[in-house]
XYZ file of C-alpha atoms in Angstrom:
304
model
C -22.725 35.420 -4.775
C -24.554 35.297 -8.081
C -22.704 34.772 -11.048
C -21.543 37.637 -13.121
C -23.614 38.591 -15.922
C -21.216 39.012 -18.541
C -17.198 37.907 -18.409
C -14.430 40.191 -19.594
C -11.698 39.398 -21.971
C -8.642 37.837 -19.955
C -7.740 37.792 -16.703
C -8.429 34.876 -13.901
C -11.851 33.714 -12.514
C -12.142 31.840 -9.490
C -14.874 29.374 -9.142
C -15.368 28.521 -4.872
C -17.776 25.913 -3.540
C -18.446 27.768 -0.927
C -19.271 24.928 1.292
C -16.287 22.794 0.677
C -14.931 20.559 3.321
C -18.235 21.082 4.965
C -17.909 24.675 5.629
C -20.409 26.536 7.306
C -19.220 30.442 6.468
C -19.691 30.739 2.567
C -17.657 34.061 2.048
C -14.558 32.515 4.175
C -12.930 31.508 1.820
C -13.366 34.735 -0.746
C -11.983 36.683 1.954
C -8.935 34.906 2.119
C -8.383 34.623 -1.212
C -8.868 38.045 -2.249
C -5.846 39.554 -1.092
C -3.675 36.331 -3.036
C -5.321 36.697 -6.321
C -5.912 39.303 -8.914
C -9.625 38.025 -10.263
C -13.070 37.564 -10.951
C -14.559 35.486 -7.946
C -17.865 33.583 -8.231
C -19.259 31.156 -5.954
C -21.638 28.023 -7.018
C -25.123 27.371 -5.406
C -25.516 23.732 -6.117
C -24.006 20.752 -7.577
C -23.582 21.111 -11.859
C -22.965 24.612 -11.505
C -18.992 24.904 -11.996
C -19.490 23.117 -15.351
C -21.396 25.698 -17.081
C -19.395 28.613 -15.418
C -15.811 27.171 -16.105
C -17.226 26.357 -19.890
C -18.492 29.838 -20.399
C -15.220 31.032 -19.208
C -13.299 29.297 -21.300
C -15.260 30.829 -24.176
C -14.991 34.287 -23.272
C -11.586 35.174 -23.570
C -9.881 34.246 -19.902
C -6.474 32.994 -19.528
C -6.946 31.107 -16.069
C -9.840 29.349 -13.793
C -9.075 28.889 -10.695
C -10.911 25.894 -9.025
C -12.025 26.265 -5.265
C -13.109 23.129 -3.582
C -12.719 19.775 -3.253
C -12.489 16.770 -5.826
C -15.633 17.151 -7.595
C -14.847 21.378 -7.436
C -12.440 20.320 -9.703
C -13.825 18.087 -11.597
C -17.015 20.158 -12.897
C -14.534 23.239 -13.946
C -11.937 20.893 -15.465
C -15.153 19.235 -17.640
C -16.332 22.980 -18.324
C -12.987 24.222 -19.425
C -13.089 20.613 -21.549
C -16.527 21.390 -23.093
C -15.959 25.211 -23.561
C -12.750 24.826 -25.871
C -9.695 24.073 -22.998
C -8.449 26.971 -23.750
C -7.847 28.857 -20.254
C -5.204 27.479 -17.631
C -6.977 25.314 -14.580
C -5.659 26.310 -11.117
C -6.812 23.984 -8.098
C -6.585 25.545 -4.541
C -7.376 22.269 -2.515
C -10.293 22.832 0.285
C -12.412 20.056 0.056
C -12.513 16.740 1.803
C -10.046 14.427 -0.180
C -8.518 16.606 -2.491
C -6.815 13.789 -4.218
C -5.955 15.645 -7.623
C -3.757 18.607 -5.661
C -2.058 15.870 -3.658
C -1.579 14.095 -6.779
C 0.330 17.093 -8.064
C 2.146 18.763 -5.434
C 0.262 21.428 -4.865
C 0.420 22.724 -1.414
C -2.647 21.902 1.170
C -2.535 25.828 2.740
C -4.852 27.782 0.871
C -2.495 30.632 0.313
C 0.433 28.855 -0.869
C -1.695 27.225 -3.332
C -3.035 30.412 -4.399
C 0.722 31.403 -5.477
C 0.699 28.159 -7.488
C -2.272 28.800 -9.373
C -1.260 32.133 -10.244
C 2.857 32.044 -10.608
C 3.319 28.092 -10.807
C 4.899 26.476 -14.058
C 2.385 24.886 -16.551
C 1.596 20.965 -17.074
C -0.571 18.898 -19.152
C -3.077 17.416 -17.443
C -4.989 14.528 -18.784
C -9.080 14.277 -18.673
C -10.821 10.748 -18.379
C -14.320 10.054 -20.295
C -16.372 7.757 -18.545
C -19.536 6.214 -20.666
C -22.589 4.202 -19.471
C -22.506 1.588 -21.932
C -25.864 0.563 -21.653
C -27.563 4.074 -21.969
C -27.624 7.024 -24.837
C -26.999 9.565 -21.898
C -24.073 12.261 -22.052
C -20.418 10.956 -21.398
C -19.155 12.573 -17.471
C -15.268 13.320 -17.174
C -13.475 12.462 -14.052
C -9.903 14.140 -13.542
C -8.298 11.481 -11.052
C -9.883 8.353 -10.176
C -13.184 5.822 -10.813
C -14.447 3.426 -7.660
C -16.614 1.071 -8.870
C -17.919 -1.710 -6.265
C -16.814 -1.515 -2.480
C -16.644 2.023 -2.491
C -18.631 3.167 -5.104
C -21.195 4.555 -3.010
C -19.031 6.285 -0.254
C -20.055 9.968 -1.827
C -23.869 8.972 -0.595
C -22.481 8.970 3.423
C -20.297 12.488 2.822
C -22.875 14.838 4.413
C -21.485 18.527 4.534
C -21.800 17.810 8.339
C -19.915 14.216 7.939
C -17.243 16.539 6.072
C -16.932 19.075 8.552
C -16.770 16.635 11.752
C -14.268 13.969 10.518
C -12.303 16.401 7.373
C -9.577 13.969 5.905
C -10.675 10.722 7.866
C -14.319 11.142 6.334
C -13.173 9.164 3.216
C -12.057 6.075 5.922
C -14.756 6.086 8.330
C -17.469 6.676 5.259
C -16.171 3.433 3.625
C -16.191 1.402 7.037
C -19.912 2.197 7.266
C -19.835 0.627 3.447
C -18.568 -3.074 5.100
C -21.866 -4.753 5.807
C -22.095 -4.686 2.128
C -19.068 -6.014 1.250
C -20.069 -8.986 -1.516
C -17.883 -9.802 -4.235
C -18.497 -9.332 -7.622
C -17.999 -11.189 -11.029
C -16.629 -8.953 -13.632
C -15.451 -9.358 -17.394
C -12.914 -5.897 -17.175
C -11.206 -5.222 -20.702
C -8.073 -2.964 -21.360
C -7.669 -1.927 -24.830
C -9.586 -4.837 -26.030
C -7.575 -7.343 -23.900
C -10.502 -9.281 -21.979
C -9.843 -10.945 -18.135
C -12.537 -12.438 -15.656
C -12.499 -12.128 -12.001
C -14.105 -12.171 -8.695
C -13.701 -8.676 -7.266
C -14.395 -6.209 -4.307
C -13.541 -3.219 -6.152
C -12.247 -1.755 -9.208
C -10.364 1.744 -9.663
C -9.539 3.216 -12.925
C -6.834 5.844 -11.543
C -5.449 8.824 -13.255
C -3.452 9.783 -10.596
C -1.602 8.265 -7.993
C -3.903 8.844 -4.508
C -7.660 8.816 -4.070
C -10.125 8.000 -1.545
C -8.627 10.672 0.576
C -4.919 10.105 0.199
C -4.984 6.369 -0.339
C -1.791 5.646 -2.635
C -3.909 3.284 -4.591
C -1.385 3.352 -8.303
C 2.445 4.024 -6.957
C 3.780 6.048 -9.705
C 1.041 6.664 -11.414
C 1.386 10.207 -13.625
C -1.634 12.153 -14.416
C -0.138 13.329 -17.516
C 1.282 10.027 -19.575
C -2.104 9.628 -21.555
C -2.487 6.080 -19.484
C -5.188 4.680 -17.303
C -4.295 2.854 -14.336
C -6.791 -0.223 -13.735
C -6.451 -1.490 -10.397
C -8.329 -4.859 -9.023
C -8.879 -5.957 -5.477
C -9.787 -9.666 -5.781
C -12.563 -11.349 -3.537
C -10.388 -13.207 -0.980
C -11.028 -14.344 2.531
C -11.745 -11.938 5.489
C -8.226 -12.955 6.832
C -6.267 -11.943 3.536
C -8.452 -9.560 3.439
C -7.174 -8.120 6.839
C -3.510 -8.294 5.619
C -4.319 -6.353 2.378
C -5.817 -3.448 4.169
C -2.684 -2.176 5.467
C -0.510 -2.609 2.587
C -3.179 -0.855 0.279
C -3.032 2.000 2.594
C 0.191 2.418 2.291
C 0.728 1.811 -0.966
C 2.429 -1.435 -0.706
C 0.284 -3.665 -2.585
C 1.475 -3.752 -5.881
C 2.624 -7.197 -7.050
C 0.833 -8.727 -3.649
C -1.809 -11.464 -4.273
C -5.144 -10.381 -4.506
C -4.188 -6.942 -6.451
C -3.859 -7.116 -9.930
C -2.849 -3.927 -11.763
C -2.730 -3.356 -15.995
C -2.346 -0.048 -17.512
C -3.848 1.192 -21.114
C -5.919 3.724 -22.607
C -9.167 2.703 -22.166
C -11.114 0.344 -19.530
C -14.957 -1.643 -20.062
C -16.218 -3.038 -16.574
C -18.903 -5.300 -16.868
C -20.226 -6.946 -13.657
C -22.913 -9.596 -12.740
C -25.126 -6.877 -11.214
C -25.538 -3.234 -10.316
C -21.756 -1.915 -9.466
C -22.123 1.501 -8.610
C -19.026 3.781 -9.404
C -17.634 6.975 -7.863
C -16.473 9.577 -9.751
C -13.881 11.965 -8.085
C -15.805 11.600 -4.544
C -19.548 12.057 -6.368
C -21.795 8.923 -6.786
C -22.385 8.282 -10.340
C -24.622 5.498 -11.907
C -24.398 1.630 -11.845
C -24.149 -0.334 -14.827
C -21.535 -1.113 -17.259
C -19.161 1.524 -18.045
C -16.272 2.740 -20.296
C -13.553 5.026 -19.961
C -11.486 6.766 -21.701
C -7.701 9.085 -21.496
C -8.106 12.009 -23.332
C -4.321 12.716 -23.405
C -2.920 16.394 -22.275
C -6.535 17.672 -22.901
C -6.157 20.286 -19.981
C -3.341 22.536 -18.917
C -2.644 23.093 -15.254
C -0.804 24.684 -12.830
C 1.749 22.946 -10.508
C 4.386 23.793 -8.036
């Protein structure tokens, strides 16, 4: 569906990746949706596309966009809302791959209970993270739940719509196993407002919420609304602590276990001795040094 040509005053749009979670029908999920929500529907043809829709939403006078998709759904409409003034309410309806963020907030995985959230749910603040190459001039991205830089950082490369659609919430998993073979440490200067530390590392997440990497309590208690970052380290170690660190990462056991260190602040530098690519909600970014940023309660969004 093309884009409407002009937008209203007021009112809800809803803003589907049609092919989320690998889907092969591209009206199936309009049709569901239709009969839940009172709106404007529009559905994206390629990546970049939700940003300039959700911003020229947000300019035009509507009190709600509703985000349809996965991880990086949400991210391009939560950094259009960001860029077109904020002003609108974001709803997520979770039907991607991952869908960290939802999980993050409660908000129900059936499609048309989290329709009722977006349109009847209570309001929270939702914070938005600025991430910076710091060796480039290019335009800042936003990110609404979590950074994987290093092991990892390259996992949105293997998620094929047809990866997607055969392995659906064990994609994130079996994507990263395929990542292995590369597994080669790192040495990286990481600061956290200002404060400077050295390591040898695997990976690096910079965590607005609790879960990411499909459901993979990486920050226990984490809040996505307490205008914090979450840094989280996984050390080089040997293959056999390796093994034991696994399952208590998965879990969501590991804080305070060796080989995990975890600081908190507002803003995070990684520097590393060479090309670290990063992830940004599910979508491969750039390598290179970056920064990031909390920009506190800079979104509004609807929860359970």
């Amino acid at each position: 569906m093309a884009p409407p040509a002009s937008y209203p005053a007021m009112g809800t749009l809803v803003i589907l990746n049609p092919t989320a979670g690998g889907r092969k029908d591209p009206d199936a999920l309009q049709r569901r949706l239709e009969p839940w929500i009172d709106g404007d529907f529009v559905s994206t043809r390629g990546p970049g596309e939700a940003v300039g829709l959700a911003s020229e939403a947000a300019r035009s006078g509507y009190e709600s966009v509703v985000a349809v998709g996965g991880d990086g759904t949400v991210r391009e409409v939560a950094t259009g809302l960001h860029l077109g003034g904020a002003a609108p309410r974001l709803g997520i309806i979770p039907a991607g791959t991952g869908n960290d963020l939802a999980w993050c907030l409660g908000i129900p995985a059936a499609i048309e209970r989290a329709a009722a959230v977006a349109t009847d749910g209570r309001t929270a603040a939702l914070d938005l993270v600025q991430a910076s190459r710091l060796a480039a001039y290019d335009e800042p991205r936003y990110l609404v739940n979590a950074a994987v830089a290093g092991f990892g950082g390259r996992i949105g490369d293997a998620m094929t719509p047809a990866f997607r659609r055969r392995f659906r919430r064990i994609a994130y998993p079996l994507a990263a196993l395929g990542q292995v073979r590369d597994l080669r440490p790192y040495s990286i200067r990481v600061e956290v407002d200002g404060r400077g530390m050295d390591a040898k590392a695997l990976m690096v997440v910079v965590a607005n919420g609790e879960y990411a990497g499909g459901r993979i309590r990486f920050v226990p208690g984490a809040s996505t609304g307490d205008g914090l970052l979450d840094l989280v380290v996984v050390h080089a170690v040997s293959p056999g602590r390796l093994a034991t660190l696994i399952p208590r990462v998965l879990s969501g056991r590991h804080p305070g276990t060796t080989g995990i260190s975890m600081y908190r602040g507002a803003s995070v530098r990684i520097h590393a001795d060479r090309d670290m690519w990063i992830n940004l909600d599910g979508d491969t970014w750039q390598p290179g040094p970056a920064g990031f940023r909390v920009l506190p309660a800079a979104l509004r969004v609807a929860v359970p």
